Short mmCIF file of C-alpha atoms in Angstrom, two decimals:
data_model
loop_
_atom_site.label_atom_id
_atom_site.label_comp_id
_atom_site.label_asym_id
_atom_site.label_seq_id
_atom_site.Cartn_x
_atom_site.Cartn_y
_atom_site.Cartn_z
CA MET L 25 -30.69 127.30 1.08
CA CYS L 26 -30.65 123.77 -0.33
CA TYR L 27 -27.00 123.45 -1.21
CA LYS L 28 -25.70 120.02 -2.14
CA CYS L 29 -22.09 121.02 -1.46
CA VAL L 30 -20.70 123.34 1.22
CA ILE L 31 -17.02 124.27 0.86
CA PHE L 32 -15.14 125.80 3.77
CA ASP L 33 -12.00 127.87 3.85
CA TRP L 34 -9.83 126.86 6.83
CA ASP L 35 -7.82 129.70 8.40
CA GLY L 36 -10.10 132.32 9.93
CA THR L 37 -13.18 130.30 8.96
CA VAL L 38 -12.92 126.87 10.60
CA MET L 39 -9.95 127.68 12.81
CA ASP L 40 -9.12 130.84 14.76
CA SER L 41 -5.60 130.89 13.33
CA VAL L 42 -5.23 134.41 11.95
CA PRO L 43 -3.22 135.73 14.95
CA LYS L 44 -0.85 132.75 14.73
CA ILE L 45 -0.32 133.24 11.00
CA VAL L 46 0.34 136.96 11.39
CA ASN L 47 2.85 136.39 14.18
CA THR L 48 4.58 133.64 12.21
CA ILE L 49 4.95 135.94 9.21
CA HIS L 50 6.69 138.46 11.46
CA LEU L 51 9.00 135.76 12.83
CA ALA L 52 9.88 134.58 9.32
CA ALA L 53 10.74 138.11 8.20
CA LYS L 54 12.88 138.67 11.28
CA SER L 55 14.79 135.44 10.77
CA CYS L 56 15.57 136.49 7.19
CA GLY L 57 16.68 139.98 8.21
CA ILE L 58 13.73 141.67 6.51
CA ALA L 59 11.72 144.57 7.96
CA PRO L 60 8.26 143.42 9.10
CA VAL L 61 5.02 144.43 7.41
CA SER L 62 1.99 145.69 9.32
CA ASP L 63 -0.47 143.27 10.90
CA GLU L 64 -3.13 144.41 8.43
CA MET L 65 -0.85 143.74 5.48
CA ALA L 66 -0.02 140.29 6.86
CA LYS L 67 -3.73 139.52 7.26
CA SER L 68 -4.48 140.57 3.70
CA ILE L 69 -2.57 137.67 2.14
CA ILE L 70 -4.12 134.89 4.24
CA GLY L 71 -5.67 132.45 1.79
CA LEU L 72 -2.95 132.73 -0.83
CA SER L 73 -0.47 129.93 -1.29
CA LEU L 74 2.58 130.51 0.93
CA PRO L 75 5.07 131.35 -1.87
CA LYS L 76 2.62 133.77 -3.48
CA ALA L 77 1.89 135.34 -0.09
CA MET L 78 5.58 136.00 0.51
CA GLU L 79 5.97 137.49 -2.96
CA VAL L 80 3.09 139.88 -2.27
CA LEU L 81 4.31 140.83 1.21
CA PHE L 82 7.97 141.28 0.34
CA PRO L 83 8.18 142.29 -3.35
CA GLN L 84 11.62 143.85 -2.87
CA HIS L 85 13.01 140.53 -1.65
CA HIS L 86 12.03 138.19 -4.45
CA GLU L 87 15.33 136.31 -4.18
CA GLN L 88 14.48 135.42 -0.56
CA VAL L 89 11.01 133.99 -1.14
CA ASP L 90 12.17 130.39 -0.71
CA SER L 91 14.00 131.31 2.51
CA LEU L 92 10.92 133.14 3.81
CA VAL L 93 8.73 130.13 3.05
CA GLN L 94 11.05 127.78 4.89
CA ALA L 95 11.41 130.19 7.81
CA TYR L 96 7.63 130.48 8.05
CA LYS L 97 7.16 126.70 8.11
CA TYR L 98 9.80 126.31 10.80
CA SER L 99 8.46 129.14 12.97
CA TYR L 100 4.84 127.95 12.63
CA SER L 101 5.71 124.48 13.92
CA ASN L 102 8.57 125.19 16.32
CA GLU L 103 8.57 128.78 17.56
CA ASP L 104 5.17 130.41 17.62
CA GLU L 105 2.88 129.26 20.42
CA THR L 106 -0.18 131.38 19.65
CA PRO L 107 -3.33 129.28 20.30
CA SER L 108 -5.44 128.47 17.23
CA PRO L 109 -8.63 126.69 18.34
CA VAL L 110 -11.51 125.65 16.13
CA PHE L 111 -14.35 128.16 16.29
CA ALA L 112 -17.33 127.40 18.52
CA GLY L 113 -20.12 125.64 16.65
CA VAL L 114 -18.01 124.23 13.82
CA GLU L 115 -18.37 120.53 14.62
CA SER L 116 -22.07 120.83 15.42
CA LEU L 117 -22.74 122.36 12.01
CA LEU L 118 -20.58 119.80 10.23
CA ASN L 119 -22.52 117.02 11.96
CA GLN L 120 -25.86 118.44 10.91
CA LEU L 121 -24.80 119.04 7.33
CA ARG L 122 -23.47 115.50 7.04
CA ASP L 123 -26.67 114.07 8.52
CA ARG L 124 -28.60 115.87 5.79
CA GLY L 125 -26.46 114.30 3.09
CA VAL L 126 -24.65 117.52 2.19
CA LYS L 127 -21.20 117.04 0.72
CA ILE L 128 -18.66 119.02 2.77
CA ALA L 129 -15.27 120.09 1.43
CA VAL L 130 -12.33 122.37 2.18
CA ALA L 131 -10.55 124.81 -0.14
CA THR L 132 -7.53 126.36 1.57
CA GLY L 133 -4.24 128.08 0.94
CA LYS L 134 -2.63 125.80 3.53
CA SER L 135 -0.26 123.03 2.53
CA ARG L 136 -1.47 119.45 2.26
CA THR L 137 0.68 118.41 5.21
CA GLY L 138 -0.58 121.28 7.35
CA LEU L 139 -4.26 120.74 6.58
CA ASP L 140 -4.15 116.99 7.11
CA ARG L 141 -2.36 117.44 10.43
CA LEU L 142 -4.85 119.97 11.76
CA MET L 143 -7.94 118.07 10.59
CA ALA L 144 -6.65 114.98 12.38
CA GLN L 145 -5.59 116.94 15.48
CA TYR L 146 -9.09 118.35 15.96
CA GLY L 147 -10.96 115.21 14.89
CA LEU L 148 -12.55 116.78 11.82
CA THR L 149 -11.14 114.62 9.01
CA GLU L 150 -14.21 112.39 8.79
CA TYR L 151 -16.56 115.25 7.92
CA PHE L 152 -14.92 116.29 4.64
CA VAL L 153 -15.51 114.21 1.53
CA THR L 154 -12.69 115.99 -0.30
CA THR L 155 -10.21 118.83 0.22
CA ARG L 156 -7.98 121.00 -1.93
CA THR L 157 -4.87 122.84 -0.80
CA ALA L 158 -2.32 125.09 -2.45
CA CYS L 159 -0.31 121.92 -3.16
CA GLU L 160 -2.89 120.59 -5.62
CA ALA L 161 -4.35 123.66 -7.25
CA GLU L 162 -3.71 127.20 -8.39
CA SER L 163 -3.60 129.73 -5.56
CA LYS L 164 -6.80 131.54 -4.66
CA PRO L 165 -8.56 133.52 -6.04
CA HIS L 166 -8.05 131.45 -9.20
CA PRO L 167 -11.14 129.17 -9.36
CA ASP L 168 -9.11 125.99 -9.81
CA MET L 169 -9.65 124.67 -6.26
CA LEU L 170 -13.41 124.96 -6.45
CA LEU L 171 -13.64 123.69 -10.01
CA GLN L 172 -11.64 120.61 -9.05
CA ILE L 173 -13.90 119.95 -6.06
CA LEU L 174 -17.11 120.37 -8.06
CA ALA L 175 -15.83 118.10 -10.85
CA GLU L 176 -14.78 115.40 -8.38
CA LEU L 177 -18.09 115.46 -6.53
CA GLY L 178 -20.27 115.88 -9.61
CA VAL L 179 -22.02 118.94 -8.22
CA ASP L 180 -22.98 122.03 -10.20
CA ALA L 181 -21.67 125.42 -9.17
CA GLY L 182 -25.25 126.61 -8.63
CA GLN L 183 -25.77 123.91 -6.02
CA SER L 184 -22.71 124.89 -4.01
CA VAL L 185 -21.56 127.57 -1.59
CA MET L 186 -18.15 128.76 -0.38
CA ILE L 187 -17.76 129.80 3.26
CA GLY L 188 -14.82 132.12 3.90
CA ASP L 189 -13.52 135.03 5.95
CA SER L 190 -11.52 136.98 3.38
CA ILE L 191 -11.95 139.06 0.25
CA ILE L 192 -9.81 136.43 -1.48
CA ASP L 193 -12.37 133.73 -0.60
CA MET L 194 -15.22 135.85 -1.93
CA GLU L 195 -13.32 136.43 -5.18
CA LEU L 196 -12.58 132.72 -5.43
CA ALA L 197 -16.27 131.88 -5.21
CA LYS L 198 -17.24 134.55 -7.72
CA ASN L 199 -14.61 133.34 -10.18
CA ALA L 200 -16.00 129.80 -9.94
CA GLY L 201 -19.64 130.86 -10.22
CA VAL L 202 -20.36 129.65 -6.70
CA ASP L 203 -22.39 131.43 -4.01
CA ALA L 204 -20.36 132.85 -1.14
CA ILE L 205 -21.07 133.45 2.54
CA GLY L 206 -18.66 135.70 4.41
CA MET L 207 -17.63 135.11 8.01
CA THR L 208 -16.44 138.04 10.16
CA LEU L 209 -14.40 135.72 12.40
CA GLY L 210 -11.10 136.11 10.61
CA VAL L 211 -9.51 138.55 8.18
CA ALA L 212 -12.16 140.83 6.68
CA SER L 213 -14.62 143.08 8.50
CA LYS L 214 -18.37 143.08 7.88
CA GLU L 215 -17.98 146.36 6.00
CA GLN L 216 -15.30 144.88 3.75
CA LEU L 217 -17.29 141.71 3.10
CA SER L 218 -20.41 143.74 2.32
CA GLN L 219 -18.57 145.21 -0.66
CA THR L 220 -18.12 141.76 -2.22
CA SER L 221 -20.59 139.45 -3.95
CA ALA L 222 -21.29 137.53 -0.71
CA CYS L 223 -24.96 136.59 -0.49
CA HIS L 224 -24.83 136.53 3.34
CA ILE L 225 -22.44 137.71 6.04
CA CYS L 226 -22.32 135.90 9.39
CA ASP L 227 -20.71 136.83 12.69
CA ASN L 228 -20.69 133.30 14.14
CA TYR L 229 -21.61 129.69 13.48
CA GLN L 230 -25.05 130.09 15.00
CA ASP L 231 -25.86 132.62 12.29
CA LEU L 232 -24.33 130.39 9.61
CA SER L 233 -26.28 127.36 10.82
CA GLN L 234 -29.55 129.27 10.57
CA ILE L 235 -28.81 130.02 6.94
CA LEU L 236 -27.51 126.61 5.85
CA LEU L 237 -30.01 124.51 7.80
CA ALA L 238 -33.14 126.57 7.21
#
């Protein structure tokens, strides 16, 4: 695998943040007086932009989408205390990819403010040559995020790979003509990822490193 560009999703791929996101969705619904969805339903929208996620989760409450978005942002920062560490092996792999001259990027449904804060908090900002969030591009699985990254870096789709944990990430990569590697650390199971166009499925960063650094 001689990829010139490796693009990572964030939630459930770089960071173990799925439980925090799910709990925050429940808190946002509660604060808006809306019945909660199941944990599985909440997981299924991770990767979408926040407004689109709320529209999908609560289609009968379209008029409250803005309130749900604001409640989510408040609860995420001020109420929910669920830990969300970076997965073991992330920084080691980023170091090795950078040392090999690979261009490393992020394509995430997070906000620009949220991504920048977390990259700085965990000391990862320096590894990524560019990033795209839901603030600068169409929501996944529209290929806009990846197409913007490839155009900026001057890398062909065939020389690039998307690393993600969700069906949405796999669809994003397929829509952009980019290879995809699924991670079972976050939203989707190995069985679910095996039904996508992912060229590999990894259970941890040791497995991923063996593929990308071979």
